[in-house]
Amino acid sequence: MSSDATPDPYAEPMVFGQRMQILRTRRGMSRTVLAGLLGKSPSWVKQVEGGRLQMPKLPMVLRIAEALRVRDLADLTGDQSASIGLFEGPGHARLPQVRAAIDAFPLTTRRAAPSSVHLRERLTRAWSARHSASHHRDVIGALLPALIQDAQLAVLQADSASDRRVAQGLLSEAYGLSQFFLAYQPDASLLWRVVERAMISAQESEDPHAIGTAAWLATQAHRDSGHAHFDAADAVNLETLRYLEALLPDASDDVLAITGALHFEAGYTAARRGETGTAWRYWDRARAMAERLPTDYFHPVTSFSRAVMGAHAVTVAVELHAGAESVRQASAADAVTIPSRPRRARHRIEEARGYQLDGQAEAALATLDRAYRTAPETIRYNGYARRIILEEAESKNPAQRRRASELAVKVGVLAA
């Protein structure tokens, strides 16, 4: 290994500050950016990393872990007895079967592929089942292996160029559904194989809606990989928006919706950067696109609709660390109108983040409890929810501590 290579923070015993510096550097994040995310000064970050300040208390450690997208708390603290997954949830029982279906490429035609009409109906039902189920990973994990295999066969057995393009669009959508199953599970390389294959199949389909949807999913994957990947998220997002803009005058509702969803994603990334004006400008563009849609329209992949714009406003405010604005937006948003259990639960988690930013810890825990009742698997795999629960489990308020501890057991952060 060359002398200037980045050291492995786990190879030798290291103090907290050294681990924090290495993990920050690996994320491509400056001290100034990390300080801004933590509400601290760059000199404070420097002093912690240099060992001149001791390891902070748990609430700040959890905020550092969140900012650095640390998957396991032990990676930051060095204490293996504190091994708690944050941004990587537990491996689902159906993960091996889904992985096997993704990794297998059919090269021979041992059986006939189902028709594109049949595959389309199965995908429609799969999305519907995902939105209506409280344990949505159980549901789609059971459907995915056969869906992926049959969509792969449909591409392989297509009789004409047009049939092949249709099959590629369906295969891209099956990979997109897989991304929802795989997100925050302990197999990042599998997730990235799905992201890339979905984008390639979408391009082969030449379908603007399929291309936009795959780009939306790729944008999220890049952004969730951390600060160093924000430029990559913007690159795929904004290039796809440029491609779709020319099609908007005669666009279908689905193309309008995916364009609106991409506008919001650009605002989401800007908010993660702390760019307030840019974030709200893209949110405004997304809202304008939503207003062109029918009142009851709901995009099956992105959940984009008129109903979701209030939830998106909460997310922008939370990512900008604007606690009071987050609470104001939450009071204006109506989660009940979002016709998707996992998306409603995700909105509740964003509301809880806003309440905690605003110093309303009891409201944050109550909102997380509602998220759990709506869709337990959503909160179980969400790093932000897990961080809030762990932080409040150390509260000096006995009632808050008890409520957080009970949630921690239900979510699986702590053992009963």
GROMACS .gro file of C-alpha atoms in nm:
model
  416
    1MET     CA    1   0.000   0.000   0.000
    2SER     CA    2   0.134   0.345  -0.087
    3SER     CA    3   0.221   0.575   0.199
    4ASP     CA    4  -0.046   0.829   0.099
    5ALA     CA    5  -0.331   0.578   0.083
    6THR     CA    6  -0.632   0.641   0.306
    7PRO     CA    7  -0.590   0.428   0.619
    8ASP     CA    8  -0.846   0.170   0.717
    9PRO     CA    9  -1.022   0.301   1.030
   10TYR     CA   10  -1.074  -0.056   1.152
   11ALA     CA   11  -0.722  -0.195   1.103
   12GLU     CA   12  -0.575  -0.047   1.422
   13PRO     CA   13  -0.735   0.077   1.743
   14MET     CA   14  -0.823   0.442   1.689
   15VAL     CA   15  -0.982   0.713   1.892
   16PHE     CA   16  -1.320   0.855   1.794
   17GLY     CA   17  -1.181   1.169   1.628
   18GLN     CA   18  -0.952   0.972   1.397
   19ARG     CA   19  -1.239   0.752   1.283
   20MET     CA   20  -1.457   1.056   1.229
   21GLN     CA   21  -1.190   1.223   1.013
   22ILE     CA   22  -1.130   0.913   0.801
   23LEU     CA   23  -1.500   0.852   0.744
   24ARG     CA   24  -1.555   1.220   0.661
   25THR     CA   25  -1.267   1.214   0.412
   26ARG     CA   26  -1.402   0.898   0.248
   27ARG     CA   27  -1.734   1.075   0.199
   28GLY     CA   28  -1.555   1.361   0.024
   29MET     CA   29  -1.691   1.605   0.281
   30SER     CA   30  -1.507   1.912   0.405
   31ARG     CA   31  -1.496   2.012   0.771
   32THR     CA   32  -1.702   2.319   0.684
   33VAL     CA   33  -1.981   2.112   0.530
   34LEU     CA   34  -1.988   1.864   0.819
   35ALA     CA   35  -1.990   2.150   1.069
   36GLY     CA   36  -2.288   2.307   0.894
   37LEU     CA   37  -2.482   1.980   0.906
   38LEU     CA   38  -2.411   1.948   1.278
   39GLY     CA   39  -2.476   2.309   1.372
   40LYS     CA   40  -2.116   2.342   1.489
   41SER     CA   41  -1.813   2.541   1.378
   42PRO     CA   42  -1.537   2.400   1.153
   43SER     CA   43  -1.293   2.456   1.440
   44TRP     CA   44  -1.507   2.232   1.663
   45VAL     CA   45  -1.488   1.955   1.403
   46LYS     CA   46  -1.112   2.004   1.377
   47GLN     CA   47  -1.071   1.982   1.754
   48VAL     CA   48  -1.275   1.661   1.777
   49GLU     CA   49  -1.083   1.502   1.491
   50GLY     CA   50  -0.752   1.612   1.640
   51GLY     CA   51  -0.837   1.464   1.980
   52ARG     CA   52  -0.840   1.799   2.157
   53LEU     CA   53  -1.206   1.741   2.241
   54GLN     CA   54  -1.334   1.411   2.374
   55MET     CA   55  -1.595   1.200   2.199
   56PRO     CA   56  -1.928   1.387   2.218
   57LYS     CA   57  -2.229   1.250   2.400
   58LEU     CA   58  -2.457   1.003   2.223
   59PRO     CA   59  -2.702   1.254   2.069
   60MET     CA   60  -2.418   1.432   1.884
   61VAL     CA   61  -2.251   1.102   1.793
   62LEU     CA   62  -2.577   0.994   1.630
   63ARG     CA   63  -2.598   1.323   1.438
   64ILE     CA   64  -2.241   1.276   1.316
   65ALA     CA   65  -2.327   0.920   1.209
   66GLU     CA   66  -2.630   1.051   1.021
   67ALA     CA   67  -2.431   1.325   0.845
   68LEU     CA   68  -2.160   1.078   0.741
   69ARG     CA   69  -2.415   0.809   0.646
   70VAL     CA   70  -2.244   0.562   0.878
   71ARG     CA   71  -2.414   0.227   0.834
   72ASP     CA   72  -2.314   0.085   1.173
   73LEU     CA   73  -2.255   0.298   1.482
   74ALA     CA   74  -1.955   0.084   1.576
   75ASP     CA   75  -1.778   0.200   1.259
   76LEU     CA   76  -1.768   0.549   1.410
   77THR     CA   77  -1.723   0.476   1.779
   78GLY     CA   78  -1.493   0.174   1.753
   79ASP     CA   79  -1.700   0.003   2.021
   80GLN     CA   80  -1.814  -0.329   1.874
   81SER     CA   81  -2.055  -0.377   2.164
   82ALA     CA   82  -2.240  -0.073   2.022
   83SER     CA   83  -2.291  -0.236   1.683
   84ILE     CA   84  -2.622  -0.085   1.573
   85GLY     CA   85  -2.728  -0.051   1.211
   86LEU     CA   86  -2.834   0.301   1.115
   87PHE     CA   87  -2.856   0.351   0.739
   88GLU     CA   88  -2.844  -0.019   0.665
   89GLY     CA   89  -3.138  -0.218   0.788
   90PRO     CA   90  -3.155  -0.592   0.853
   91GLY     CA   91  -3.128  -0.835   0.566
   92HIS     CA   92  -3.478  -0.944   0.468
   93ALA     CA   93  -3.558  -1.316   0.472
   94ARG     CA   94  -3.639  -1.303   0.099
   95LEU     CA   95  -3.316  -1.128   0.001
   96PRO     CA   96  -3.136  -1.450  -0.112
   97GLN     CA   97  -3.416  -1.540  -0.356
   98VAL     CA   98  -3.432  -1.189  -0.499
   99ARG     CA   99  -3.052  -1.180  -0.533
  100ALA     CA  100  -3.052  -1.515  -0.716
  101ALA     CA  101  -3.313  -1.391  -0.965
  102ILE     CA  102  -3.119  -1.071  -1.035
  103ASP     CA  103  -2.788  -1.251  -1.077
  104ALA     CA  104  -2.925  -1.518  -1.315
  105PHE     CA  105  -2.935  -1.423  -1.684
  106PRO     CA  106  -3.129  -1.666  -1.903
  107LEU     CA  107  -2.943  -1.757  -2.221
  108THR     CA  108  -3.166  -2.042  -2.334
  109THR     CA  109  -3.543  -2.068  -2.377
  110ARG     CA  110  -3.648  -2.364  -2.166
  111ARG     CA  111  -4.001  -2.223  -2.140
  112ALA     CA  112  -4.204  -1.959  -2.312
  113ALA     CA  113  -4.205  -1.610  -2.168
  114PRO     CA  114  -4.540  -1.463  -2.065
  115SER     CA  115  -4.690  -1.196  -2.289
  116SER     CA  116  -4.615  -0.829  -2.235
  117VAL     CA  117  -4.982  -0.775  -2.143
  118HIS     CA  118  -4.952  -1.042  -1.872
  119LEU     CA  119  -4.629  -0.891  -1.737
  120ARG     CA  120  -4.781  -0.543  -1.739
  121GLU     CA  121  -5.074  -0.662  -1.529
  122ARG     CA  122  -4.845  -0.839  -1.281
  123LEU     CA  123  -4.631  -0.527  -1.238
  124THR     CA  124  -4.939  -0.311  -1.188
  125ARG     CA  125  -5.064  -0.548  -0.919
  126ALA     CA  126  -4.720  -0.559  -0.757
  127TRP     CA  127  -4.707  -0.179  -0.725
  128SER     CA  128  -5.060  -0.176  -0.589
  129ALA     CA  129  -4.971  -0.444  -0.334
  130ARG     CA  130  -4.663  -0.248  -0.227
  131HIS     CA  131  -4.865   0.066  -0.163
  132SER     CA  132  -5.139  -0.112   0.032
  133ALA     CA  133  -4.927  -0.344   0.247
  134SER     CA  134  -4.789  -0.255   0.589
  135HIS     CA  135  -4.511  -0.513   0.543
  136HIS     CA  136  -4.438  -0.418   0.183
  137ARG     CA  137  -4.098  -0.588   0.160
  138ASP     CA  138  -4.262  -0.920   0.244
  139VAL     CA  139  -4.513  -0.869  -0.035
  140ILE     CA  140  -4.284  -0.754  -0.315
  141GLY     CA  141  -4.004  -0.987  -0.203
  142ALA     CA  142  -4.238  -1.279  -0.274
  143LEU     CA  143  -4.332  -1.145  -0.618
  144LEU     CA  144  -3.996  -1.024  -0.745
  145PRO     CA  145  -3.806  -1.345  -0.830
  146ALA     CA  146  -4.064  -1.469  -1.082
  147LEU     CA  147  -4.125  -1.117  -1.217
  148ILE     CA  148  -3.757  -1.057  -1.284
  149GLN     CA  149  -3.705  -1.398  -1.444
  150ASP     CA  150  -4.011  -1.364  -1.668
  151ALA     CA  151  -3.919  -1.011  -1.776
  152GLN     CA  152  -3.568  -1.130  -1.862
  153LEU     CA  153  -3.718  -1.410  -2.070
  154ALA     CA  154  -3.950  -1.166  -2.247
  155VAL     CA  155  -3.650  -0.963  -2.364
  156LEU     CA  156  -3.467  -1.275  -2.474
  157GLN     CA  157  -3.764  -1.413  -2.671
  158ALA     CA  158  -3.893  -1.091  -2.829
  159ASP     CA  159  -3.988  -1.152  -3.195
  160SER     CA  160  -3.943  -0.799  -3.322
  161ALA     CA  161  -3.763  -0.475  -3.240
  162SER     CA  162  -4.084  -0.317  -3.110
  163ASP     CA  163  -4.162  -0.620  -2.891
  164ARG     CA  164  -3.809  -0.607  -2.753
  165ARG     CA  165  -3.843  -0.237  -2.665
  166VAL     CA  166  -4.166  -0.307  -2.478
  167ALA     CA  167  -4.004  -0.598  -2.294
  168GLN     CA  168  -3.703  -0.383  -2.201
  169GLY     CA  169  -3.937  -0.125  -2.050
  170LEU     CA  170  -4.107  -0.393  -1.841
  171LEU     CA  171  -3.771  -0.535  -1.731
  172SER     CA  172  -3.656  -0.187  -1.629
  173GLU     CA  173  -3.969  -0.148  -1.418
  174ALA     CA  174  -3.914  -0.486  -1.252
  175TYR     CA  175  -3.561  -0.375  -1.162
  176GLY     CA  176  -3.709  -0.050  -1.029
  177LEU     CA  177  -3.944  -0.243  -0.802
  178SER     CA  178  -3.640  -0.441  -0.686
  179GLN     CA  179  -3.467  -0.119  -0.582
  180PHE     CA  180  -3.747  -0.047  -0.334
  181PHE     CA  181  -3.696  -0.393  -0.187
  182LEU     CA  182  -3.316  -0.367  -0.173
  183ALA     CA  183  -3.285  -0.012  -0.037
  184TYR     CA  184  -3.104  -0.001   0.300
  185GLN     CA  185  -3.041  -0.374   0.301
  186PRO     CA  186  -2.686  -0.509   0.352
  187ASP     CA  187  -2.596  -0.564  -0.014
  188ALA     CA  188  -2.496  -0.234  -0.173
  189SER     CA  189  -2.334  -0.398  -0.477
  190LEU     CA  190  -2.661  -0.576  -0.560
  191LEU     CA  191  -2.850  -0.250  -0.534
  192TRP     CA  192  -2.612  -0.082  -0.778
  193ARG     CA  193  -2.642  -0.371  -1.026
  194VAL     CA  194  -3.017  -0.317  -1.022
  195VAL     CA  195  -2.984   0.061  -1.065
  196GLU     CA  196  -2.754   0.029  -1.365
  197ARG     CA  197  -2.953  -0.249  -1.531
  198ALA     CA  198  -3.277  -0.054  -1.490
  199MET     CA  199  -3.118   0.247  -1.663
  200ILE     CA  200  -2.978   0.038  -1.949
  201SER     CA  201  -3.309  -0.144  -2.007
  202ALA     CA  202  -3.496   0.187  -1.997
  203GLN     CA  203  -3.268   0.336  -2.261
  204GLU     CA  204  -3.312   0.025  -2.476
  205SER     CA  205  -3.689   0.066  -2.447
  206GLU     CA  206  -3.675   0.422  -2.589
  207ASP     CA  207  -3.975   0.497  -2.366
  208PRO     CA  208  -3.951   0.846  -2.209
  209HIS     CA  209  -4.149   0.740  -1.904
  210ALA     CA  210  -3.927   0.435  -1.844
  211ILE     CA  211  -3.613   0.646  -1.891
  212GLY     CA  212  -3.740   0.910  -1.648
  213THR     CA  213  -3.833   0.652  -1.386
  214ALA     CA  214  -3.497   0.477  -1.405
  215ALA     CA  215  -3.321   0.814  -1.379
  216TRP     CA  216  -3.531   0.903  -1.074
  217LEU     CA  217  -3.422   0.582  -0.904
  218ALA     CA  218  -3.058   0.633  -1.003
  219THR     CA  219  -3.067   0.988  -0.865
  220GLN     CA  220  -3.183   0.858  -0.528
  221ALA     CA  221  -2.917   0.587  -0.520
  222HIS     CA  222  -2.639   0.839  -0.590
  223ARG     CA  223  -2.765   1.089  -0.334
  224ASP     CA  224  -2.811   0.824  -0.065
  225SER     CA  225  -2.448   0.723  -0.117
  226GLY     CA  226  -2.338   1.046   0.048
  227HIS     CA  227  -2.220   1.400  -0.013
  228ALA     CA  228  -1.944   1.300  -0.255
  229HIS     CA  229  -2.208   1.159  -0.492
  230PHE     CA  230  -2.439   1.460  -0.506
  231ASP     CA  231  -2.285   1.577  -0.834
  232ALA     CA  232  -2.354   1.235  -0.988
  233ALA     CA  233  -2.713   1.255  -0.865
  234ASP     CA  234  -2.753   1.596  -1.030
  235ALA     CA  235  -2.587   1.479  -1.352
  236VAL     CA  236  -2.836   1.199  -1.421
  237ASN     CA  237  -3.128   1.402  -1.289
  238LEU     CA  238  -3.073   1.724  -1.484
  239GLU     CA  239  -2.974   1.549  -1.806
  240THR     CA  240  -3.299   1.351  -1.795
  241LEU     CA  241  -3.497   1.668  -1.729
  242ARG     CA  242  -3.340   1.828  -2.038
  243TYR     CA  243  -3.442   1.523  -2.240
  244LEU     CA  244  -3.801   1.531  -2.111
  245GLU     CA  245  -3.857   1.907  -2.142
  246ALA     CA  246  -3.898   1.889  -2.520
  247LEU     CA  247  -4.171   1.626  -2.482
  248LEU     CA  248  -4.387   1.809  -2.228
  249PRO     CA  249  -4.631   1.993  -2.461
  250ASP     CA  250  -4.787   1.663  -2.571
  251ALA     CA  251  -4.684   1.450  -2.274
  252SER     CA  252  -4.899   1.187  -2.104
  253ASP     CA  253  -4.982   1.217  -1.736
  254ASP     CA  254  -4.712   0.961  -1.656
  255VAL     CA  255  -4.443   1.166  -1.832
  256LEU     CA  256  -4.564   1.486  -1.664
  257ALA     CA  257  -4.548   1.307  -1.328
  258ILE     CA  258  -4.199   1.168  -1.371
  259THR     CA  259  -4.081   1.512  -1.482
  260GLY     CA  260  -4.232   1.663  -1.168
  261ALA     CA  261  -4.073   1.392  -0.956
  262LEU     CA  262  -3.731   1.467  -1.108
  263HIS     CA  263  -3.775   1.839  -1.036
  264PHE     CA  264  -3.840   1.754  -0.673
  265GLU     CA  265  -3.536   1.526  -0.659
  266ALA     CA  266  -3.319   1.813  -0.784
  267GLY     CA  267  -3.462   2.025  -0.503
  268TYR     CA  268  -3.402   1.747  -0.252
  269THR     CA  269  -3.035   1.725  -0.348
  270ALA     CA  270  -3.003   2.105  -0.331
  271ALA     CA  271  -3.156   2.098   0.017
  272ARG     CA  272  -2.904   1.835   0.126
  273ARG     CA  273  -2.635   2.079   0.009
  274GLY     CA  274  -2.794   2.358   0.209
  275GLU     CA  275  -2.893   2.559  -0.102
  276THR     CA  276  -3.219   2.708   0.021
  277GLY     CA  277  -3.319   2.914  -0.283
  278THR     CA  278  -3.242   2.638  -0.532
  279ALA     CA  279  -3.422   2.376  -0.325
  280TRP     CA  280  -3.747   2.574  -0.304
  281ARG     CA  281  -3.724   2.681  -0.668
  282TYR     CA  282  -3.721   2.317  -0.780
  283TRP     CA  283  -4.004   2.239  -0.537
  284ASP     CA  284  -4.208   2.517  -0.701
  285ARG     CA  285  -4.142   2.365  -1.044
  286ALA     CA  286  -4.250   2.024  -0.915
  287ARG     CA  287  -4.569   2.173  -0.772
  288ALA     CA  288  -4.647   2.343  -1.106
  289MET     CA  289  -4.611   2.004  -1.276
  290ALA     CA  290  -4.836   1.839  -1.015
  291GLU     CA  291  -5.106   2.097  -1.083
  292ARG     CA  292  -5.116   1.983  -1.447
  293LEU     CA  293  -5.217   1.635  -1.331
  294PRO     CA  294  -5.570   1.514  -1.254
  295THR     CA  295  -5.666   1.561  -0.889
  296ASP     CA  296  -5.675   1.185  -0.820
  297TYR     CA  297  -5.362   1.095  -1.021
  298PHE     CA  298  -5.093   0.898  -0.832
  299HIS     CA  299  -4.768   0.780  -0.994
  300PRO     CA  300  -4.717   0.415  -0.896
  301VAL     CA  301  -4.337   0.427  -0.869
  302THR     CA  302  -4.252   0.775  -0.736
  303SER     CA  303  -4.582   0.850  -0.555
  304PHE     CA  304  -4.577   1.186  -0.735
  305SER     CA  305  -4.916   1.357  -0.722
  306ARG     CA  306  -5.084   1.669  -0.597
  307ALA     CA  307  -5.130   1.496  -0.261
  308VAL     CA  308  -4.759   1.435  -0.206
  309MET     CA  309  -4.642   1.795  -0.255
  310GLY     CA  310  -4.710   1.884   0.108
  311ALA     CA  311  -4.494   1.591   0.219
  312HIS     CA  312  -4.222   1.703  -0.023
  313ALA     CA  313  -4.228   2.051   0.133
  314VAL     CA  314  -4.167   1.898   0.477
  315THR     CA  315  -3.870   1.705   0.338
  316VAL     CA  316  -3.713   2.017   0.186
  317ALA     CA  317  -3.751   2.210   0.512
  318VAL     CA  318  -3.608   1.922   0.717
  319GLU     CA  319  -3.307   1.879   0.490
  320LEU     CA  320  -3.243   2.253   0.521
  321HIS     CA  321  -3.246   2.203   0.901
  322ALA     CA  322  -3.529   2.455   0.934
  323GLY     CA  323  -3.715   2.317   1.235
  324ALA     CA  324  -3.990   2.578   1.264
  325GLU     CA  325  -4.053   2.573   0.888
  326SER     CA  326  -4.065   2.191   0.895
  327VAL     CA  327  -4.336   2.200   1.162
  328ARG     CA  328  -4.529   2.468   0.971
  329GLN     CA  329  -4.518   2.262   0.652
  330ALA     CA  330  -4.615   1.947   0.843
  331SER     CA  331  -4.925   2.118   0.981
  332ALA     CA  332  -5.027   2.209   0.625
  333ALA     CA  333  -4.961   1.863   0.477
  334ASP     CA  334  -5.224   1.591   0.499
  335ALA     CA  335  -5.063   1.248   0.512
  336VAL     CA  336  -5.401   1.074   0.501
  337THR     CA  337  -5.450   1.180   0.138
  338ILE     CA  338  -5.134   0.995   0.024
  339PRO     CA  339  -5.270   0.663  -0.109
  340SER     CA  340  -4.964   0.458  -0.013
  341ARG     CA  341  -4.890   0.311   0.329
  342PRO     CA  342  -4.508   0.315   0.296
  343ARG     CA  343  -4.514   0.669   0.154
  344ARG     CA  344  -4.741   0.789   0.438
  345ALA     CA  345  -4.505   0.629   0.689
  346ARG     CA  346  -4.206   0.797   0.522
  347HIS     CA  347  -4.386   1.131   0.549
  348ARG     CA  348  -4.446   1.071   0.921
  349ILE     CA  349  -4.074   1.006   0.966
  350GLU     CA  350  -3.993   1.336   0.795
  351GLU     CA  351  -4.245   1.509   1.022
  352ALA     CA  352  -4.074   1.352   1.323
  353ARG     CA  353  -3.739   1.486   1.206
  354GLY     CA  354  -3.895   1.831   1.183
  355TYR     CA  355  -4.042   1.809   1.533
  356GLN     CA  356  -3.708   1.704   1.675
  357LEU     CA  357  -3.531   1.988   1.495
  358ASP     CA  358  -3.786   2.222   1.654
  359GLY     CA  359  -3.717   2.081   2.000
  360GLN     CA  360  -4.047   1.891   2.023
  361ALA     CA  361  -3.915   1.549   2.119
  362GLU     CA  362  -4.247   1.415   2.249
  363ALA     CA  363  -4.422   1.505   1.922
  364ALA     CA  364  -4.138   1.342   1.727
  365LEU     CA  365  -4.179   1.013   1.913
  366ALA     CA  366  -4.558   1.020   1.882
  367THR     CA  367  -4.523   1.076   1.507
  368LEU     CA  368  -4.277   0.789   1.474
  369ASP     CA  369  -4.524   0.569   1.658
  370ARG     CA  370  -4.788   0.659   1.396
  371ALA     CA  371  -4.536   0.578   1.123
  372TYR     CA  372  -4.478   0.237   1.279
  373ARG     CA  373  -4.850   0.163   1.293
  374THR     CA  374  -4.886   0.263   0.927
  375ALA     CA  375  -4.596   0.060   0.784
  376PRO     CA  376  -4.357  -0.109   1.029
  377GLU     CA  377  -4.105  -0.204   0.761
  378THR     CA  378  -4.064   0.155   0.648
  379ILE     CA  379  -3.949   0.275   0.989
  380ARG     CA  380  -3.748  -0.040   1.054
  381TYR     CA  381  -3.524   0.033   0.754
  382ASN     CA  382  -3.506   0.412   0.795
  383GLY     CA  383  -3.183   0.552   0.938
  384TYR     CA  384  -3.333   0.885   1.039
  385ALA     CA  385  -3.603   0.716   1.246
  386ARG     CA  386  -3.351   0.485   1.409
  387ARG     CA  387  -3.130   0.782   1.499
  388ILE     CA  388  -3.416   0.975   1.663
  389ILE     CA  389  -3.525   0.671   1.863
  390LEU     CA  390  -3.172   0.599   1.988
  391GLU     CA  391  -3.116   0.964   2.076
  392GLU     CA  392  -3.440   0.996   2.271
  393ALA     CA  393  -3.374   0.666   2.449
  394GLU     CA  394  -3.100   0.862   2.631
  395SER     CA  395  -3.337   1.148   2.724
  396LYS     CA  396  -3.336   1.286   3.078
  397ASN     CA  397  -3.716   1.284   3.065
  398PRO     CA  398  -3.832   0.943   3.202
  399ALA     CA  399  -4.153   0.939   2.995
  400GLN     CA  400  -3.967   1.019   2.670
  401ARG     CA  401  -3.698   0.765   2.753
  402ARG     CA  402  -3.958   0.495   2.817
  403ARG     CA  403  -4.150   0.571   2.497
  404ALA     CA  404  -3.832   0.575   2.289
  405SER     CA  405  -3.715   0.247   2.444
  406GLU     CA  406  -4.047   0.081   2.365
  407LEU     CA  407  -4.022   0.202   2.004
  408ALA     CA  408  -3.662   0.083   1.986
  409VAL     CA  409  -3.768  -0.270   2.075
  410LYS     CA  410  -4.055  -0.269   1.823
  411VAL     CA  411  -3.837  -0.132   1.543
  412GLY     CA  412  -3.555  -0.374   1.625
  413VAL     CA  413  -3.292  -0.118   1.721
  414LEU     CA  414  -3.258  -0.274   2.067
  415ALA     CA  415  -3.334  -0.624   2.185
  416ALA     CA  416  -3.628  -0.678   2.417
   0.00000   0.00000   0.00000
